[in-house]
Short mmCIF file of C-alpha atoms in Angstrom, two decimals:
data_model
loop_
_atom_site.label_atom_id
_atom_site.label_comp_id
_atom_site.label_asym_id
_atom_site.label_seq_id
_atom_site.Cartn_x
_atom_site.Cartn_y
_atom_site.Cartn_z
CA MET A 133 26.62 7.94 8.19
CA PRO A 134 23.37 8.27 6.22
CA LEU A 135 23.89 9.97 2.90
CA LEU A 136 21.07 12.45 2.68
CA HIS A 137 20.43 15.31 0.33
CA THR A 138 18.87 18.03 2.46
CA GLY A 139 19.59 21.08 0.64
CA ARG A 140 17.04 23.47 -0.97
CA ARG A 141 15.89 21.11 -3.65
CA ARG A 142 12.91 19.05 -1.98
CA THR A 143 12.86 15.37 -2.50
CA LYS A 144 10.24 14.28 -4.84
CA LEU A 145 8.78 11.89 -2.22
CA ASN A 146 5.35 12.87 -1.31
CA ARG A 147 5.87 14.14 2.55
CA SER A 148 2.34 14.77 2.89
CA TYR A 149 2.15 11.23 3.86
CA ASN A 150 3.92 9.95 6.93
CA GLY A 151 3.34 6.38 5.70
CA PRO A 152 1.05 3.76 7.14
CA PRO A 153 0.74 4.23 10.95
CA ARG A 154 1.78 1.58 13.41
CA GLN A 155 2.17 0.81 16.88
CA GLY A 156 5.63 0.99 18.36
CA PRO A 157 8.28 3.71 18.68
CA VAL A 158 9.26 4.01 15.05
CA ARG A 159 6.48 6.56 13.94
CA HIS A 160 7.23 9.87 15.84
CA ILE A 161 4.77 12.61 15.39
CA SER A 162 4.40 16.05 17.04
CA PRO A 163 1.19 16.92 19.15
CA ALA A 164 0.42 19.44 16.80
CA GLN A 165 0.45 16.94 13.84
CA LEU A 166 -1.66 14.28 15.96
CA ASN A 167 -4.27 17.07 16.70
CA LEU A 168 -4.45 17.84 12.74
CA GLU A 169 -4.94 14.31 12.10
CA ARG A 170 -7.65 13.94 14.73
CA VAL A 171 -9.56 17.04 13.31
CA TYR A 172 -9.15 15.65 9.83
CA GLU A 173 -10.83 12.29 11.16
CA GLN A 174 -13.73 14.04 13.00
CA ASN A 175 -14.45 15.95 10.03
CA ARG A 176 -14.42 12.94 7.92
CA LEU A 177 -16.74 11.09 10.39
CA SER A 178 -18.91 14.07 10.63
CA VAL A 179 -19.49 13.95 6.66
CA GLN A 180 -19.98 10.31 6.97
CA LYS A 181 -22.58 10.64 9.36
CA LYS A 182 -24.59 13.23 7.52
CA ASP A 183 -24.45 11.02 4.42
CA GLY A 184 -25.46 8.02 6.31
CA LEU A 185 -28.81 9.93 7.12
CA LYS A 186 -29.57 10.17 3.47
CA ALA A 187 -31.29 7.10 1.52
CA PRO A 188 -28.80 5.11 0.13
CA GLU A 189 -27.98 5.08 -3.75
CA PRO A 190 -29.94 2.51 -5.79
CA ALA A 191 -26.40 1.85 -7.57
CA PRO A 192 -23.00 3.18 -7.23
CA GLY A 193 -22.95 4.44 -10.69
CA PRO A 194 -20.20 4.36 -13.37
CA ALA A 195 -16.59 4.90 -12.23
CA ALA A 196 -13.84 6.61 -13.96
CA LYS A 197 -12.70 4.67 -17.09
CA GLY A 198 -9.44 2.97 -17.09
CA LYS A 199 -9.11 2.96 -13.07
CA PRO A 200 -9.35 -0.51 -11.65
CA ARG A 201 -11.26 -1.02 -8.59
CA LEU A 202 -10.48 -2.74 -5.30
CA LEU A 203 -13.91 -3.74 -3.70
CA LEU A 204 -13.94 -4.20 0.02
CA MET A 205 -16.95 -6.39 0.98
CA GLY A 206 -18.01 -8.58 4.04
CA GLN A 207 -20.18 -8.64 7.07
CA ARG A 208 -20.76 -5.56 9.33
CA ARG A 209 -17.92 -4.87 11.73
CA SER A 210 -15.67 -7.16 10.15
CA GLY A 211 -13.02 -4.44 9.67
CA LYS A 212 -13.46 -3.07 6.12
CA SER A 213 -13.38 0.68 7.01
CA SER A 214 -10.47 0.11 9.48
CA ILE A 215 -8.49 -1.48 6.62
CA SER A 216 -8.97 1.16 4.20
CA SER A 217 -8.39 3.88 6.74
CA VAL A 218 -5.06 2.49 7.99
CA VAL A 219 -3.54 1.57 4.66
CA PHE A 220 -4.81 4.48 2.33
CA HIS A 221 -5.44 7.36 5.01
CA LYS A 222 -2.58 6.93 7.73
CA MET A 223 -4.96 6.30 10.51
CA PRO A 224 -3.48 5.10 13.67
CA PRO A 225 -4.80 1.53 14.27
CA ASN A 226 -5.92 2.44 17.74
CA GLU A 227 -8.18 5.09 16.46
CA THR A 228 -10.15 2.80 14.31
CA LEU A 229 -12.05 1.62 17.34
CA PHE A 230 -13.98 4.82 17.09
CA LEU A 231 -15.13 4.32 13.47
CA GLU A 232 -18.67 4.10 12.92
CA SER A 233 -20.35 1.42 10.70
CA THR A 234 -20.28 2.44 7.12
CA ALA A 235 -24.01 3.62 6.13
CA ARG A 236 -23.36 3.86 2.29
CA ILE A 237 -20.83 2.88 -0.21
CA GLN A 238 -17.56 4.91 0.29
CA LYS A 239 -15.46 5.47 -2.85
CA ASP A 240 -11.83 6.58 -2.68
CA SER A 241 -9.74 7.40 -5.64
CA MET A 242 -5.97 6.72 -5.22
CA HIS A 243 -3.54 8.64 -7.24
CA SER A 244 -0.07 7.10 -7.20
CA PHE A 245 2.08 5.09 -9.70
CA MET A 246 -1.20 3.67 -11.04
CA ASP A 247 -4.59 5.31 -10.40
CA PHE A 248 -7.09 3.12 -8.72
CA GLN A 249 -10.20 3.13 -6.47
CA VAL A 250 -10.96 1.68 -3.43
CA TRP A 251 -14.81 0.89 -2.74
CA ASP A 252 -15.85 0.20 0.78
CA PHE A 253 -19.37 -1.59 0.87
CA PRO A 254 -21.69 -1.57 3.92
CA GLY A 255 -21.96 -4.98 5.28
CA GLN A 256 -25.80 -4.69 5.17
CA VAL A 257 -26.20 -3.88 1.45
CA ASP A 258 -27.25 -6.66 -0.69
CA PHE A 259 -25.61 -5.68 -3.91
CA MET A 260 -27.06 -8.47 -5.75
CA ASP A 261 -30.52 -6.90 -5.54
CA PRO A 262 -32.04 -5.91 -9.11
CA SER A 263 -31.70 -2.27 -8.31
CA PHE A 264 -27.99 -2.30 -8.49
CA ASP A 265 -26.16 -2.48 -11.76
CA LEU A 266 -23.78 -5.00 -11.46
CA ASP A 267 -21.77 -4.05 -14.52
CA ALA A 268 -21.35 -0.38 -12.85
CA ILE A 269 -19.91 -2.35 -9.94
CA PHE A 270 -17.76 -5.29 -11.31
CA GLY A 271 -17.38 -4.05 -14.85
CA GLU A 272 -13.80 -2.65 -14.36
CA ILE A 273 -12.93 -4.53 -11.10
CA GLY A 274 -9.40 -5.17 -10.14
CA ALA A 275 -10.07 -7.39 -7.17
CA LEU A 276 -12.91 -8.27 -4.91
CA ILE A 277 -11.60 -8.17 -1.41
CA TRP A 278 -13.85 -10.14 1.37
CA VAL A 279 -13.08 -9.57 4.95
CA ILE A 280 -13.95 -12.20 7.55
CA ASP A 281 -13.56 -11.45 11.01
CA ALA A 282 -11.65 -14.45 12.52
CA GLN A 283 -12.71 -13.60 16.10
CA ASP A 284 -16.36 -13.88 15.29
CA ASP A 285 -18.68 -16.67 13.98
CA TYR A 286 -17.75 -16.77 10.15
CA LEU A 287 -20.18 -19.20 8.85
CA GLU A 288 -22.46 -16.37 7.75
CA ALA A 289 -19.77 -14.58 6.02
CA ILE A 290 -18.55 -17.88 4.14
CA ASN A 291 -22.34 -18.28 2.93
CA ARG A 292 -22.41 -14.67 1.56
CA LEU A 293 -19.08 -15.06 -0.18
CA ASN A 294 -20.12 -18.34 -1.69
CA SER A 295 -23.48 -16.76 -2.95
CA THR A 296 -21.64 -13.72 -4.24
CA ILE A 297 -19.01 -15.98 -6.21
CA LEU A 298 -21.73 -18.27 -7.68
CA ASN A 299 -23.77 -15.19 -8.90
CA LEU A 300 -20.68 -13.62 -10.41
CA GLN A 301 -19.35 -16.84 -12.21
CA PRO A 302 -21.54 -16.53 -15.29
CA SER A 303 -20.71 -13.00 -16.08
CA TYR A 304 -17.45 -12.24 -14.51
CA PRO A 305 -15.65 -15.65 -14.23
CA ASN A 306 -12.17 -14.09 -14.12
CA VAL A 307 -12.63 -11.91 -11.04
CA ASN A 308 -9.83 -12.11 -8.65
CA ILE A 309 -11.18 -12.89 -5.12
CA GLU A 310 -8.93 -12.22 -2.23
CA VAL A 311 -10.04 -13.45 1.14
CA PHE A 312 -8.80 -11.46 4.09
CA ILE A 313 -9.04 -13.53 7.33
CA HIS A 314 -8.98 -10.43 9.43
CA LYS A 315 -8.25 -9.64 13.14
CA VAL A 316 -5.73 -12.51 13.84
CA ASP A 317 -3.55 -10.32 16.03
CA GLY A 318 -3.47 -11.99 19.48
CA LEU A 319 -4.27 -15.56 18.15
CA SER A 320 -1.59 -18.14 18.33
CA ASP A 321 0.10 -19.41 15.00
CA ASP A 322 -1.61 -22.68 15.23
CA TYR A 323 -4.95 -21.41 15.92
CA LYS A 324 -4.66 -18.86 12.87
CA LEU A 325 -3.77 -21.76 10.44
CA ASP A 326 -6.64 -23.91 11.68
CA ILE A 327 -9.23 -21.12 11.09
CA GLN A 328 -7.61 -20.53 7.60
CA ARG A 329 -7.63 -24.21 6.91
CA ASP A 330 -11.34 -24.50 8.09
CA ILE A 331 -12.39 -21.21 6.00
CA MET A 332 -10.80 -22.60 3.02
CA GLN A 333 -12.31 -25.88 3.15
CA ARG A 334 -15.78 -24.71 3.51
CA ILE A 335 -15.73 -22.36 0.79
CA GLN A 336 -13.96 -24.95 -1.70
CA ASP A 337 -16.46 -27.79 -0.77
CA GLU A 338 -19.73 -25.49 -1.30
CA LEU A 339 -18.14 -24.29 -4.59
CA SER A 340 -17.30 -27.69 -5.66
CA ASP A 341 -20.88 -28.92 -4.75
CA HIS A 342 -22.38 -26.27 -7.19
CA GLY A 343 -19.71 -27.14 -10.10
CA VAL A 344 -17.37 -24.21 -9.62
CA GLU A 345 -13.83 -25.75 -9.68
CA ASN A 346 -10.48 -23.87 -9.08
CA ALA A 347 -12.15 -20.67 -8.50
CA PRO A 348 -9.37 -17.79 -8.37
CA ILE A 349 -9.47 -17.42 -4.53
CA ASN A 350 -6.54 -16.39 -2.33
CA PHE A 351 -6.42 -16.24 1.30
CA HIS A 352 -4.56 -13.90 3.35
CA LEU A 353 -4.06 -13.78 7.38
CA THR A 354 -4.25 -9.94 8.19
CA SER A 355 -4.12 -7.58 11.07
CA ILE A 356 -3.96 -3.69 11.06
CA TYR A 357 -1.72 -3.84 14.12
CA ASN A 358 1.15 -5.41 12.06
CA HIS A 359 2.55 -5.26 8.74
CA SER A 360 0.41 -8.17 7.51
CA ILE A 361 -2.15 -6.02 6.07
CA PHE A 362 0.14 -4.11 3.70
CA GLU A 363 1.82 -7.58 2.66
CA ALA A 364 -1.46 -8.53 1.72
CA PHE A 365 -2.42 -5.51 -0.28
CA SER A 366 0.96 -5.68 -1.97
CA LYS A 367 -0.09 -9.11 -3.38
CA VAL A 368 -3.21 -7.95 -4.50
CA ILE A 369 -1.93 -4.44 -6.17
CA GLN A 370 0.62 -6.66 -7.99
CA LYS A 371 -2.04 -8.45 -9.84
CA LEU A 372 -3.06 -5.25 -11.41
CA ILE A 373 0.40 -4.37 -12.99
CA PRO A 374 0.68 -5.59 -16.32
CA HIS A 375 4.30 -5.21 -16.69
CA LEU A 376 5.09 -6.75 -13.32
CA PRO A 377 7.42 -9.53 -14.95
CA THR A 378 9.63 -6.92 -16.29
CA LEU A 379 9.78 -5.09 -12.86
CA GLU A 380 10.75 -8.37 -11.23
CA ALA A 381 13.31 -9.16 -13.95
CA LEU A 382 15.18 -5.65 -13.34
CA LEU A 383 15.02 -6.36 -9.58
CA ASN A 384 16.52 -9.78 -10.31
CA ASP A 385 19.43 -8.40 -12.31
CA LEU A 386 20.04 -5.87 -9.76
CA CYS A 387 20.31 -8.32 -6.84
CA ARG A 388 22.49 -10.53 -8.82
CA ALA A 389 24.96 -7.66 -9.85
CA CYS A 390 25.05 -6.14 -6.61
CA ARG A 391 24.61 -9.16 -4.29
CA PHE A 392 21.64 -7.86 -2.61
CA GLU A 393 19.56 -10.04 -0.15
CA LYS A 394 16.38 -8.36 -1.01
CA ALA A 395 15.10 -5.42 -3.06
CA TYR A 396 11.47 -3.88 -3.03
CA LEU A 397 10.06 -1.34 -5.11
CA PHE A 398 7.48 0.58 -2.67
CA ASP A 399 4.75 2.96 -3.29
CA VAL A 400 5.72 5.55 -0.81
CA LEU A 401 2.31 6.48 -0.05
CA SER A 402 1.01 3.40 1.20
CA LYS A 403 4.17 1.42 1.89
CA ILE A 404 2.75 -1.19 -0.40
CA TYR A 405 5.37 -2.96 -2.36
CA ILE A 406 4.50 -3.18 -6.00
CA ALA A 407 7.41 -5.68 -7.05
CA THR A 408 10.38 -7.57 -5.55
CA ASP A 409 13.04 -9.99 -6.45
CA SER A 410 12.43 -13.64 -6.89
CA SER A 411 13.77 -14.58 -3.56
CA PRO A 412 11.41 -15.49 -0.70
CA VAL A 413 9.72 -12.35 1.00
CA ASP A 414 10.34 -12.45 4.82
CA MET A 415 8.49 -10.12 7.03
CA PRO A 416 11.47 -8.79 9.01
CA SER A 417 12.92 -7.52 5.73
CA TYR A 418 9.88 -6.00 4.54
CA GLU A 419 9.27 -4.37 8.02
CA ILE A 420 12.72 -2.77 8.07
CA CYS A 421 12.50 -1.53 4.52
CA SER A 422 8.96 0.02 5.21
CA ASP A 423 10.52 1.58 8.36
CA TYR A 424 13.25 3.03 6.73
CA ILE A 425 10.99 4.96 4.12
CA ASP A 426 9.06 6.38 7.33
CA VAL A 427 12.70 7.65 8.37
CA ILE A 428 13.45 9.28 5.21
CA VAL A 429 9.96 10.88 4.73
CA ASP A 430 10.23 12.32 8.40
CA VAL A 431 13.74 13.65 7.59
CA SER A 432 12.62 15.24 4.49
CA GLU A 433 9.81 16.93 6.48
CA ILE A 434 12.29 18.70 8.63
CA TYR A 435 14.87 19.73 5.89
CA GLY A 436 12.93 19.86 2.73
CA TRP A 437 11.58 23.31 3.25
CA ASP A 438 11.60 26.25 0.82
CA ARG A 439 14.42 28.40 1.17
CA PRO A 440 14.10 32.47 0.79
CA LYS A 441 15.03 33.91 -2.38
CA GLU A 442 17.96 35.75 -0.90
CA TYR A 443 19.46 32.66 0.48
CA ILE A 444 19.18 30.71 -2.93
CA GLU A 445 20.84 33.51 -4.56
CA PHE A 446 23.76 33.35 -2.03
CA LEU A 447 24.21 29.55 -2.55
CA GLU A 448 24.12 29.96 -6.47
CA GLY A 449 26.50 32.90 -6.35
CA PRO A 450 30.32 33.06 -5.93
CA PRO A 451 32.47 31.01 -5.91
CA TRP A 452 30.24 28.31 -7.35
CA ASN A 453 28.11 30.59 -9.77
CA LYS A 454 25.95 27.54 -10.59
CA ALA A 455 22.26 26.73 -10.23
CA LEU A 456 21.73 24.30 -7.19
CA GLU A 457 20.38 21.50 -9.37
CA ASP A 458 23.90 21.53 -10.88
CA GLN A 459 25.53 21.49 -7.84
CA VAL A 460 24.17 18.08 -6.44
CA ALA A 461 25.27 14.92 -7.51
CA CYS A 462 21.75 13.35 -7.67
CA ARG A 463 18.69 15.09 -8.12
CA ASP A 464 16.45 12.43 -6.56
CA ALA A 465 16.41 11.37 -3.17
CA GLU A 466 18.93 8.67 -2.16
CA SER A 467 20.15 7.29 1.30
CA ALA A 468 22.31 4.65 2.82
CA ILE A 469 22.40 3.35 6.46
CA LEU A 470 24.51 0.65 8.14
CA LEU A 471 22.81 -1.52 10.46
CA THR A 472 24.86 -2.04 13.57
CA ASP A 473 23.10 -5.52 14.50
CA GLY A 474 23.70 -7.50 11.28
CA LYS A 475 26.06 -5.13 9.61
CA ARG A 476 24.01 -4.96 6.42
CA PRO A 477 23.62 -1.67 4.64
CA ILE A 478 20.06 -0.70 3.48
CA MET A 479 19.86 1.68 0.76
CA LEU A 480 17.10 3.74 -0.78
CA ARG A 481 16.81 5.28 -4.28
CA GLU A 482 13.87 7.38 -5.33
CA VAL A 483 12.37 6.32 -8.75
CA ASN A 484 9.71 8.84 -9.18
CA LYS A 485 7.65 10.89 -6.84
CA TYR A 486 5.45 7.78 -5.92
CA LEU A 487 7.83 5.06 -5.95
CA ALA A 488 11.26 4.32 -4.04
CA LEU A 489 13.79 1.22 -4.45
CA VAL A 490 14.81 -0.05 -1.27
CA ALA A 491 17.35 -2.75 -0.90
CA ILE A 492 18.96 -4.67 1.80
CA MET A 493 22.73 -5.58 1.01
CA CYS A 494 25.03 -8.09 2.07
CA GLU A 495 27.47 -7.82 4.74
CA GLY A 496 30.50 -5.98 3.63
CA SER A 497 28.99 -4.43 0.68
CA TYR A 498 29.34 -0.87 1.97
CA GLU A 499 32.93 -0.77 0.53
CA LYS A 500 31.52 -1.36 -2.98
CA MET A 501 29.19 1.51 -2.86
CA PRO A 502 30.38 3.22 -6.22
CA SER A 503 29.56 0.26 -8.21
CA VAL A 504 26.42 -0.42 -6.41
CA THR A 505 25.46 3.01 -7.09
CA MET A 506 26.10 2.67 -10.78
CA ASN A 507 24.16 -0.45 -11.09
CA VAL A 508 21.19 1.13 -8.88
CA GLU A 509 21.23 4.28 -11.38
CA GLY A 510 20.86 1.89 -14.28
CA THR A 511 17.87 -0.07 -12.72
CA VAL A 512 16.28 3.12 -11.79
CA LYS A 513 16.60 4.21 -15.32
CA GLY A 514 15.11 0.96 -16.55
CA LEU A 515 12.28 1.19 -14.29
CA THR A 516 11.39 4.64 -15.28
CA GLU A 517 11.33 3.79 -18.93
CA VAL A 518 8.87 0.95 -18.17
CA PHE A 519 6.49 3.16 -16.57
CA GLU A 520 6.83 5.97 -19.26
CA ILE A 521 6.11 3.13 -22.01
CA THR A 522 3.02 1.93 -19.98
CA LYS A 523 1.75 5.53 -19.63
CA GLN A 524 2.23 6.02 -23.60
CA ARG A 525 0.18 2.87 -24.29
CA LYS A 526 -2.68 4.13 -21.93
#
């Protein structure tokens, strides 16, 4: 039986997000909600189309101080806007087919456990033009994400990427460059690896010819039709977290104490995991934990509504005579579920309104839930203190 808190107190998990949309039977939404999403997207596209009729800005201009930026760059129709829409705006992957080409730089501010920005650059913009202020673009960059369409001729995309890296090296030698080899869904595993090897070899050879050795470039095979795009963004975001080793150490200690198979610290809004323990990440465990968050958020949508004042007074009256907050064992969202296939419990514990700790337990661990709950409580307290200290330093 899932242990769900579904009383008057709303869970602090942000329920306005239903998580990253995916194909498959996991995500269930009502026709009314689907209608709202479509209306929202039509309005967004309408604004984008009107903006596209205006002359492009000569430079993106200064960004908010202290907010790292993720720059999405690449050729036209490579999938940059689709990636941003699916990961950060919960658009169903199938609906990205109707997105128009980006006509100007699109800036999105993400407010989560860490505020950051996502800039989507049109493929036709030459941001190395003197009219652009390079410091305004790359001054506070967190990562440059270069998207390459694996199903198209990628030689021009590689040439542009190499040119960009060579132009940035003198002034910004430490920029993290993440290459998303995108649209690999439908390709065989062998063919994916062949494409990745070919792209890596071409980029590294040309950079070596120009005297650039060991450039900080990472390669990811991605698709919006599975969890690979979220896995790739997880690795990108983790590089922006200064206290990542501390988070990982806390999760390692928790896994040892409770004999967890795997533990993730998830950003609830995007389903990106910002930290995990040191054991290897396997996609099935990540996918099931991500889907479990969707289930909890959907249940919270059903039961987390505001109760009438009279009903609250009745619950707080005799024979309890206590405020509802004092009648619950845990004021934060927590849940546990037992998988029938492998008999492995999965538990979720809210850290704050943005983050949730999700762990896959070993078979037979369900009988040790009291000690597990105590250890998880201590870990959550430690995670909260880490973020509080980081916030104070900022």
